[in-house]
C-alpha cells in the first residue's frame, strides 16, 4: 500500500512527491561564471565568429544521418555589445515536444541585443528528424536524449549527439533544456535539477516561482552529460507533447527570462525573494484495477494523506 504524505500533483499520471520543502529563496545574487569575457578568446561557433550586437541565424548539421543527407537545423544567436557569459537554450530534443520551440522563439525574437550582456545561443528544434514526423524519436526509433555526450563512431543517435555536444553545447556556460511530458502525459511546469551540485542549485534558484524536483538525470540525457562536462544545466518541463499550450509557454518564458536576468545577461539584476517548492523524491501512483479514471484533482494541486485523487 502506498502511503501518500503531503505532496503536489506533478502530472496527469499521478506523479506525486513523498518528501518536500518550501524554501524562501531570498537575496539571490547573479551567477558569475568563471570565464574570460574578452570576446577575442571565444571560439568560432559553427565555423564563424560570433558578431556582437545582432541576432544571427546559422545552421547546424549532424553529418550523415540515416538517409545519407545532412539535415540543417536552425541555430539562433543573440550577442550583446557587451561581452559576458553564454547561456544556451535547447528545445525539441524529443521531436514531438512543441512548447519548448515556442518558448525559445518568443524569447529570442524579443531580446534587445543593445542591452544584452553576453550571448544567448538557442536551438529551438534539436531533433529535426523527429519533429518533421511528429515523433519523439529519431527515424531508427532511438531516443536522442539517451545518447549524450555521444560517440563519433557509434550509432546514428550517438553520432548526432556527439556532433551537437561538440559543435554547440561546448560553447555554453549554462544550459536550459526544455521538455514536456511524454506520450500524451502532461507535466506541471517545473525544473529538474541535480541540487547536490552547487552551481546547478544556484541556477535553479534564479527561476522565479518554479517548482523544483531534485534529479541527477538518467545516463545519456543532455542535462546529465552537460553537468558532468562542467556546464550548469536544468531541465524545464512544461505541459504535454504534440500541442502548443499558451499558459505553459507563458510560464516557461517568464522562468527563462528570470534565469537570464539572474545569470547576468540583461544588465543590472535586482535581488528577488522567490517562493520555490523543492521536492527530493517522486513516485508514480497507479490504479490497481482496470477501468476509466476520473480525476478529482488537477495538475499542480496540493494533496494530503487520505485525500481521494480520483475514482475508477
Short mmCIF file of C-alpha atoms in Angstrom, two decimals:
data_model
loop_
_atom_site.label_atom_id
_atom_site.label_comp_id
_atom_site.label_asym_id
_atom_site.label_seq_id
_atom_site.Cartn_x
_atom_site.Cartn_y
_atom_site.Cartn_z
CA UNK A 1 0.00 0.00 0.00
CA UNK A 2 1.35 3.42 -0.95
CA UNK A 3 1.11 5.95 1.84
CA UNK A 4 0.90 9.44 0.36
CA UNK A 5 2.23 12.14 2.62
CA UNK A 6 1.96 15.82 1.80
CA UNK A 7 2.77 16.44 -1.84
CA UNK A 8 2.00 18.08 -5.14
CA UNK A 9 0.43 16.51 -8.20
CA UNK A 10 3.05 16.80 -10.96
CA UNK A 11 1.42 15.07 -13.90
CA UNK A 12 -1.72 13.53 -15.32
CA UNK A 13 -0.43 10.05 -14.46
CA UNK A 14 -0.43 10.95 -10.76
CA UNK A 15 3.20 11.75 -10.16
CA UNK A 16 3.36 12.97 -6.57
CA UNK A 17 6.10 13.84 -4.14
CA UNK A 18 6.89 11.91 -0.98
CA UNK A 19 9.14 14.49 0.68
CA UNK A 20 9.12 18.21 0.22
CA UNK A 21 10.27 21.58 1.50
CA UNK A 22 9.19 25.11 0.70
CA UNK A 23 12.22 27.33 0.55
CA UNK A 24 12.26 31.10 0.63
CA UNK A 25 14.97 31.98 -1.85
CA UNK A 26 15.97 35.44 -0.71
CA UNK A 27 18.65 37.83 -1.90
CA UNK A 28 19.54 35.74 -4.93
CA UNK A 29 22.77 37.08 -6.34
CA UNK A 30 23.56 36.95 -10.05
CA UNK A 31 25.67 33.96 -11.03
CA UNK A 32 29.17 34.98 -12.00
CA UNK A 33 30.61 32.22 -14.17
CA UNK A 34 34.36 31.75 -14.17
CA UNK A 35 35.06 32.66 -17.76
CA UNK A 36 37.03 35.09 -19.89
CA UNK A 37 34.86 38.00 -21.01
CA UNK A 38 37.21 39.10 -23.77
CA UNK A 39 35.43 38.16 -26.99
CA UNK A 40 38.73 37.63 -28.76
CA UNK A 41 39.10 34.43 -26.71
CA UNK A 42 35.78 32.95 -27.91
CA UNK A 43 35.93 30.04 -30.31
CA UNK A 44 34.03 30.36 -33.61
CA UNK A 45 30.54 28.86 -33.49
CA UNK A 46 29.65 26.66 -36.46
CA UNK A 47 32.61 27.95 -38.42
CA UNK A 48 32.18 31.70 -37.87
CA UNK A 49 32.97 34.16 -35.08
CA UNK A 50 30.04 35.49 -33.08
CA UNK A 51 29.19 39.03 -34.19
CA UNK A 52 28.20 41.36 -31.34
CA UNK A 53 25.03 43.42 -31.42
CA UNK A 54 22.91 41.29 -33.76
CA UNK A 55 20.51 38.37 -33.85
CA UNK A 56 22.12 35.86 -36.18
CA UNK A 57 20.80 32.63 -37.65
CA UNK A 58 23.05 29.73 -38.56
CA UNK A 59 22.59 26.06 -39.35
CA UNK A 60 23.94 23.04 -37.56
CA UNK A 61 24.16 19.65 -39.25
CA UNK A 62 24.98 16.27 -37.73
CA UNK A 63 26.97 14.94 -40.65
CA UNK A 64 25.48 11.84 -42.27
CA UNK A 65 22.12 10.70 -40.84
CA UNK A 66 20.33 7.53 -41.87
CA UNK A 67 19.21 8.97 -45.18
CA UNK A 68 22.77 9.90 -46.13
CA UNK A 69 21.77 13.55 -46.42
CA UNK A 70 22.62 16.25 -43.89
CA UNK A 71 19.54 17.98 -42.43
CA UNK A 72 20.35 21.60 -41.40
CA UNK A 73 18.96 22.60 -38.02
CA UNK A 74 18.44 26.32 -37.26
CA UNK A 75 20.60 27.85 -34.54
CA UNK A 76 19.76 31.36 -33.27
CA UNK A 77 22.46 33.56 -31.74
CA UNK A 78 21.78 36.80 -29.88
CA UNK A 79 25.04 38.53 -28.99
CA UNK A 80 25.13 41.67 -26.90
CA UNK A 81 27.55 44.53 -27.49
CA UNK A 82 28.96 43.92 -24.01
CA UNK A 83 30.96 40.70 -23.56
CA UNK A 84 29.72 38.27 -20.92
CA UNK A 85 28.57 34.70 -20.28
CA UNK A 86 26.92 32.42 -22.82
CA UNK A 87 23.62 30.77 -21.99
CA UNK A 88 22.18 28.07 -24.24
CA UNK A 89 18.54 27.13 -24.74
CA UNK A 90 17.52 23.84 -26.36
CA UNK A 91 14.09 22.58 -27.33
CA UNK A 92 12.57 19.53 -29.01
CA UNK A 93 15.36 17.10 -28.19
CA UNK A 94 12.26 14.92 -28.38
CA UNK A 95 10.73 15.84 -31.71
CA UNK A 96 7.08 15.89 -30.54
CA UNK A 97 7.63 18.41 -27.71
CA UNK A 98 6.37 21.72 -29.08
CA UNK A 99 6.07 24.04 -26.08
CA UNK A 100 9.83 24.49 -25.87
CA UNK A 101 10.00 25.52 -29.52
CA UNK A 102 7.58 28.38 -28.87
CA UNK A 103 9.21 29.36 -25.56
CA UNK A 104 12.54 29.76 -27.33
CA UNK A 105 11.02 31.61 -30.31
CA UNK A 106 9.33 34.18 -28.08
CA UNK A 107 12.46 34.78 -26.04
CA UNK A 108 14.92 35.05 -28.90
CA UNK A 109 12.88 37.44 -31.01
CA UNK A 110 12.16 39.65 -28.00
CA UNK A 111 15.79 40.09 -26.93
CA UNK A 112 17.34 43.53 -27.32
CA UNK A 113 20.98 42.95 -28.22
CA UNK A 114 21.76 46.59 -27.38
CA UNK A 115 21.01 45.83 -23.73
CA UNK A 116 22.29 42.26 -23.68
CA UNK A 117 25.45 41.32 -21.80
CA UNK A 118 26.97 38.19 -23.22
CA UNK A 119 25.42 35.73 -25.66
CA UNK A 120 22.34 33.53 -25.93
CA UNK A 121 22.60 30.50 -28.23
CA UNK A 122 19.28 28.80 -28.93
CA UNK A 123 18.39 25.63 -30.84
CA UNK A 124 14.57 25.52 -30.91
CA UNK A 125 14.42 22.09 -32.60
CA UNK A 126 17.35 19.81 -31.80
CA UNK A 127 15.70 16.66 -33.15
CA UNK A 128 14.52 17.96 -36.50
CA UNK A 129 14.27 14.39 -37.81
CA UNK A 130 11.62 13.54 -35.20
CA UNK A 131 9.96 16.97 -35.43
CA UNK A 132 9.20 16.52 -39.12
CA UNK A 133 7.49 13.20 -38.34
CA UNK A 134 5.64 14.33 -35.16
CA UNK A 135 7.72 11.71 -33.36
CA UNK A 136 9.57 11.68 -30.07
CA UNK A 137 12.31 9.58 -31.61
CA UNK A 138 14.87 9.61 -34.39
CA UNK A 139 13.93 7.70 -37.59
CA UNK A 140 15.52 4.50 -36.22
CA UNK A 141 13.33 4.88 -33.09
CA UNK A 142 16.23 5.71 -30.82
CA UNK A 143 15.71 8.31 -28.11
CA UNK A 144 18.32 11.02 -28.76
CA UNK A 145 18.14 12.04 -25.09
CA UNK A 146 19.76 8.79 -24.03
CA UNK A 147 22.95 9.14 -26.08
CA UNK A 148 24.71 12.30 -24.85
CA UNK A 149 27.54 13.24 -24.88
CA UNK A 150 27.65 10.90 -27.84
CA UNK A 151 30.21 8.82 -29.69
CA UNK A 152 31.74 9.76 -33.07
CA UNK A 153 31.94 6.10 -34.09
CA UNK A 154 28.71 4.84 -32.51
CA UNK A 155 25.13 4.51 -33.71
CA UNK A 156 23.45 7.29 -35.69
CA UNK A 157 21.94 8.63 -32.44
CA UNK A 158 25.34 8.59 -30.72
CA UNK A 159 26.95 10.40 -33.64
CA UNK A 160 24.24 13.06 -33.77
CA UNK A 161 24.57 13.57 -30.01
CA UNK A 162 28.36 13.80 -30.27
CA UNK A 163 28.34 16.41 -33.03
CA UNK A 164 25.68 18.50 -31.29
CA UNK A 165 27.54 18.37 -27.98
CA UNK A 166 30.84 19.37 -29.55
CA UNK A 167 29.52 21.93 -32.03
CA UNK A 168 27.01 23.74 -29.78
CA UNK A 169 26.86 22.65 -26.14
CA UNK A 170 30.61 23.02 -25.58
CA UNK A 171 30.17 26.79 -26.06
CA UNK A 172 27.72 27.11 -23.14
CA UNK A 173 28.41 28.45 -19.65
CA UNK A 174 24.87 27.38 -18.64
CA UNK A 175 22.13 25.39 -20.36
CA UNK A 176 18.33 25.28 -20.09
CA UNK A 177 16.95 22.18 -21.83
CA UNK A 178 13.17 22.48 -22.38
CA UNK A 179 10.87 19.43 -22.48
CA UNK A 180 7.26 18.34 -21.94
CA UNK A 181 5.68 15.16 -20.64
CA UNK A 182 5.78 12.14 -22.92
CA UNK A 183 3.12 10.10 -24.72
CA UNK A 184 0.08 12.30 -24.01
CA UNK A 185 1.07 12.85 -20.37
CA UNK A 186 1.25 16.41 -19.11
CA UNK A 187 3.76 17.85 -16.68
CA UNK A 188 3.26 20.74 -14.31
CA UNK A 189 5.76 23.47 -15.29
CA UNK A 190 8.79 22.52 -13.20
CA UNK A 191 12.55 22.32 -13.11
CA UNK A 192 14.53 19.12 -12.77
CA UNK A 193 17.98 19.74 -11.41
CA UNK A 194 20.81 17.99 -9.60
CA UNK A 195 20.60 20.01 -6.39
CA UNK A 196 23.68 18.27 -4.99
CA UNK A 197 25.71 20.32 -7.48
CA UNK A 198 26.09 23.86 -6.04
CA UNK A 199 26.24 25.60 -9.43
CA UNK A 200 23.16 23.76 -10.67
CA UNK A 201 21.31 24.54 -7.43
CA UNK A 202 22.22 28.22 -7.82
CA UNK A 203 20.95 28.25 -11.41
CA UNK A 204 17.65 26.66 -10.36
CA UNK A 205 17.09 29.39 -7.77
CA UNK A 206 17.03 32.03 -10.49
CA UNK A 207 13.70 30.70 -11.84
CA UNK A 208 11.08 32.74 -10.05
CA UNK A 209 8.10 30.77 -8.70
CA UNK A 210 9.06 27.41 -10.23
CA UNK A 211 8.62 24.00 -8.63
CA UNK A 212 11.98 22.19 -8.46
CA UNK A 213 12.42 18.41 -8.39
CA UNK A 214 15.85 17.11 -7.42
CA UNK A 215 17.04 14.63 -10.01
CA UNK A 216 20.51 13.67 -11.16
CA UNK A 217 19.08 12.66 -14.54
CA UNK A 218 19.36 9.42 -16.44
CA UNK A 219 22.64 8.43 -18.03
CA UNK A 220 22.70 9.72 -21.60
CA UNK A 221 20.44 12.74 -21.06
CA UNK A 222 21.68 16.07 -22.32
CA UNK A 223 21.31 17.57 -18.85
CA UNK A 224 23.42 14.98 -17.09
CA UNK A 225 26.10 14.96 -19.78
CA UNK A 226 26.37 18.75 -19.69
CA UNK A 227 26.62 18.85 -15.89
CA UNK A 228 29.32 16.17 -15.98
CA UNK A 229 31.17 18.36 -18.51
CA UNK A 230 31.08 21.27 -16.03
CA UNK A 231 28.12 23.17 -17.54
CA UNK A 232 25.36 24.01 -15.00
CA UNK A 233 22.16 22.68 -16.57
CA UNK A 234 18.49 22.35 -15.67
CA UNK A 235 15.60 20.72 -17.49
CA UNK A 236 12.44 22.79 -17.75
CA UNK A 237 9.38 20.56 -18.11
CA UNK A 238 6.11 22.19 -19.18
CA UNK A 239 2.90 20.62 -20.45
CA UNK A 240 2.37 17.75 -22.87
CA UNK A 241 3.68 16.78 -26.32
CA UNK A 242 2.08 17.45 -29.71
CA UNK A 243 0.32 20.63 -28.52
CA UNK A 244 1.16 24.29 -28.12
CA UNK A 245 -0.21 25.31 -24.72
CA UNK A 246 -0.32 29.10 -24.17
CA UNK A 247 -0.31 29.05 -20.36
CA UNK A 248 2.60 26.64 -20.10
CA UNK A 249 4.51 28.56 -22.78
CA UNK A 250 3.94 31.87 -20.97
CA UNK A 251 5.14 30.44 -17.66
CA UNK A 252 8.20 28.96 -19.35
CA UNK A 253 9.06 32.31 -20.92
CA UNK A 254 8.79 34.05 -17.54
CA UNK A 255 11.00 31.46 -15.88
CA UNK A 256 13.71 31.52 -18.53
CA UNK A 257 13.81 35.33 -18.63
CA UNK A 258 14.12 35.38 -14.84
CA UNK A 259 17.06 32.97 -15.08
CA UNK A 260 18.69 35.05 -17.82
CA UNK A 261 18.48 38.17 -15.68
CA UNK A 262 19.95 36.30 -12.73
CA UNK A 263 22.74 34.94 -14.90
CA UNK A 264 23.84 38.48 -15.68
CA UNK A 265 22.70 38.60 -19.31
CA UNK A 266 20.28 41.51 -19.07
CA UNK A 267 22.13 44.31 -17.32
CA UNK A 268 21.58 45.19 -13.68
CA UNK A 269 19.78 42.49 -11.74
CA UNK A 270 17.53 43.31 -8.83
CA UNK A 271 17.61 40.80 -6.00
CA UNK A 272 14.41 38.82 -5.67
CA UNK A 273 12.65 36.86 -2.98
CA UNK A 274 11.02 33.86 -4.59
CA UNK A 275 8.92 31.02 -3.20
CA UNK A 276 10.10 27.68 -4.53
CA UNK A 277 8.62 24.31 -3.66
CA UNK A 278 11.58 21.95 -3.66
CA UNK A 279 10.98 18.19 -3.88
CA UNK A 280 13.55 15.48 -3.33
CA UNK A 281 11.68 12.31 -4.25
CA UNK A 282 8.80 11.38 -6.53
CA UNK A 283 6.74 8.29 -7.31
CA UNK A 284 4.04 7.21 -9.74
CA UNK A 285 0.68 6.29 -8.24
CA UNK A 286 -1.14 3.81 -10.45
CA UNK A 287 -4.69 2.42 -10.36
CA UNK A 288 -4.83 -1.16 -9.08
CA UNK A 289 -7.73 -2.16 -11.35
CA UNK A 290 -8.82 -1.54 -14.92
CA UNK A 291 -11.40 1.00 -15.97
CA UNK A 292 -11.70 4.71 -16.69
CA UNK A 293 -10.04 7.04 -14.19
CA UNK A 294 -11.96 10.22 -13.28
CA UNK A 295 -9.57 12.63 -11.57
CA UNK A 296 -10.75 14.62 -8.57
CA UNK A 297 -7.70 16.91 -8.53
CA UNK A 298 -5.82 18.95 -11.10
CA UNK A 299 -2.17 19.05 -12.00
CA UNK A 300 -0.47 21.37 -9.52
CA UNK A 301 -2.94 20.83 -6.66
CA UNK A 302 -1.53 20.18 -3.20
CA UNK A 303 -2.81 16.94 -1.70
CA UNK A 304 -2.77 15.40 1.79
CA UNK A 305 -2.70 11.89 3.14
CA UNK A 306 -6.07 10.17 2.74
CA UNK A 307 -7.38 12.57 0.11
CA UNK A 308 -9.13 10.95 -2.86
CA UNK A 309 -7.22 11.67 -6.07
CA UNK A 310 -9.72 10.02 -8.39
CA UNK A 311 -12.11 7.13 -8.90
CA UNK A 312 -12.21 4.26 -11.39
#
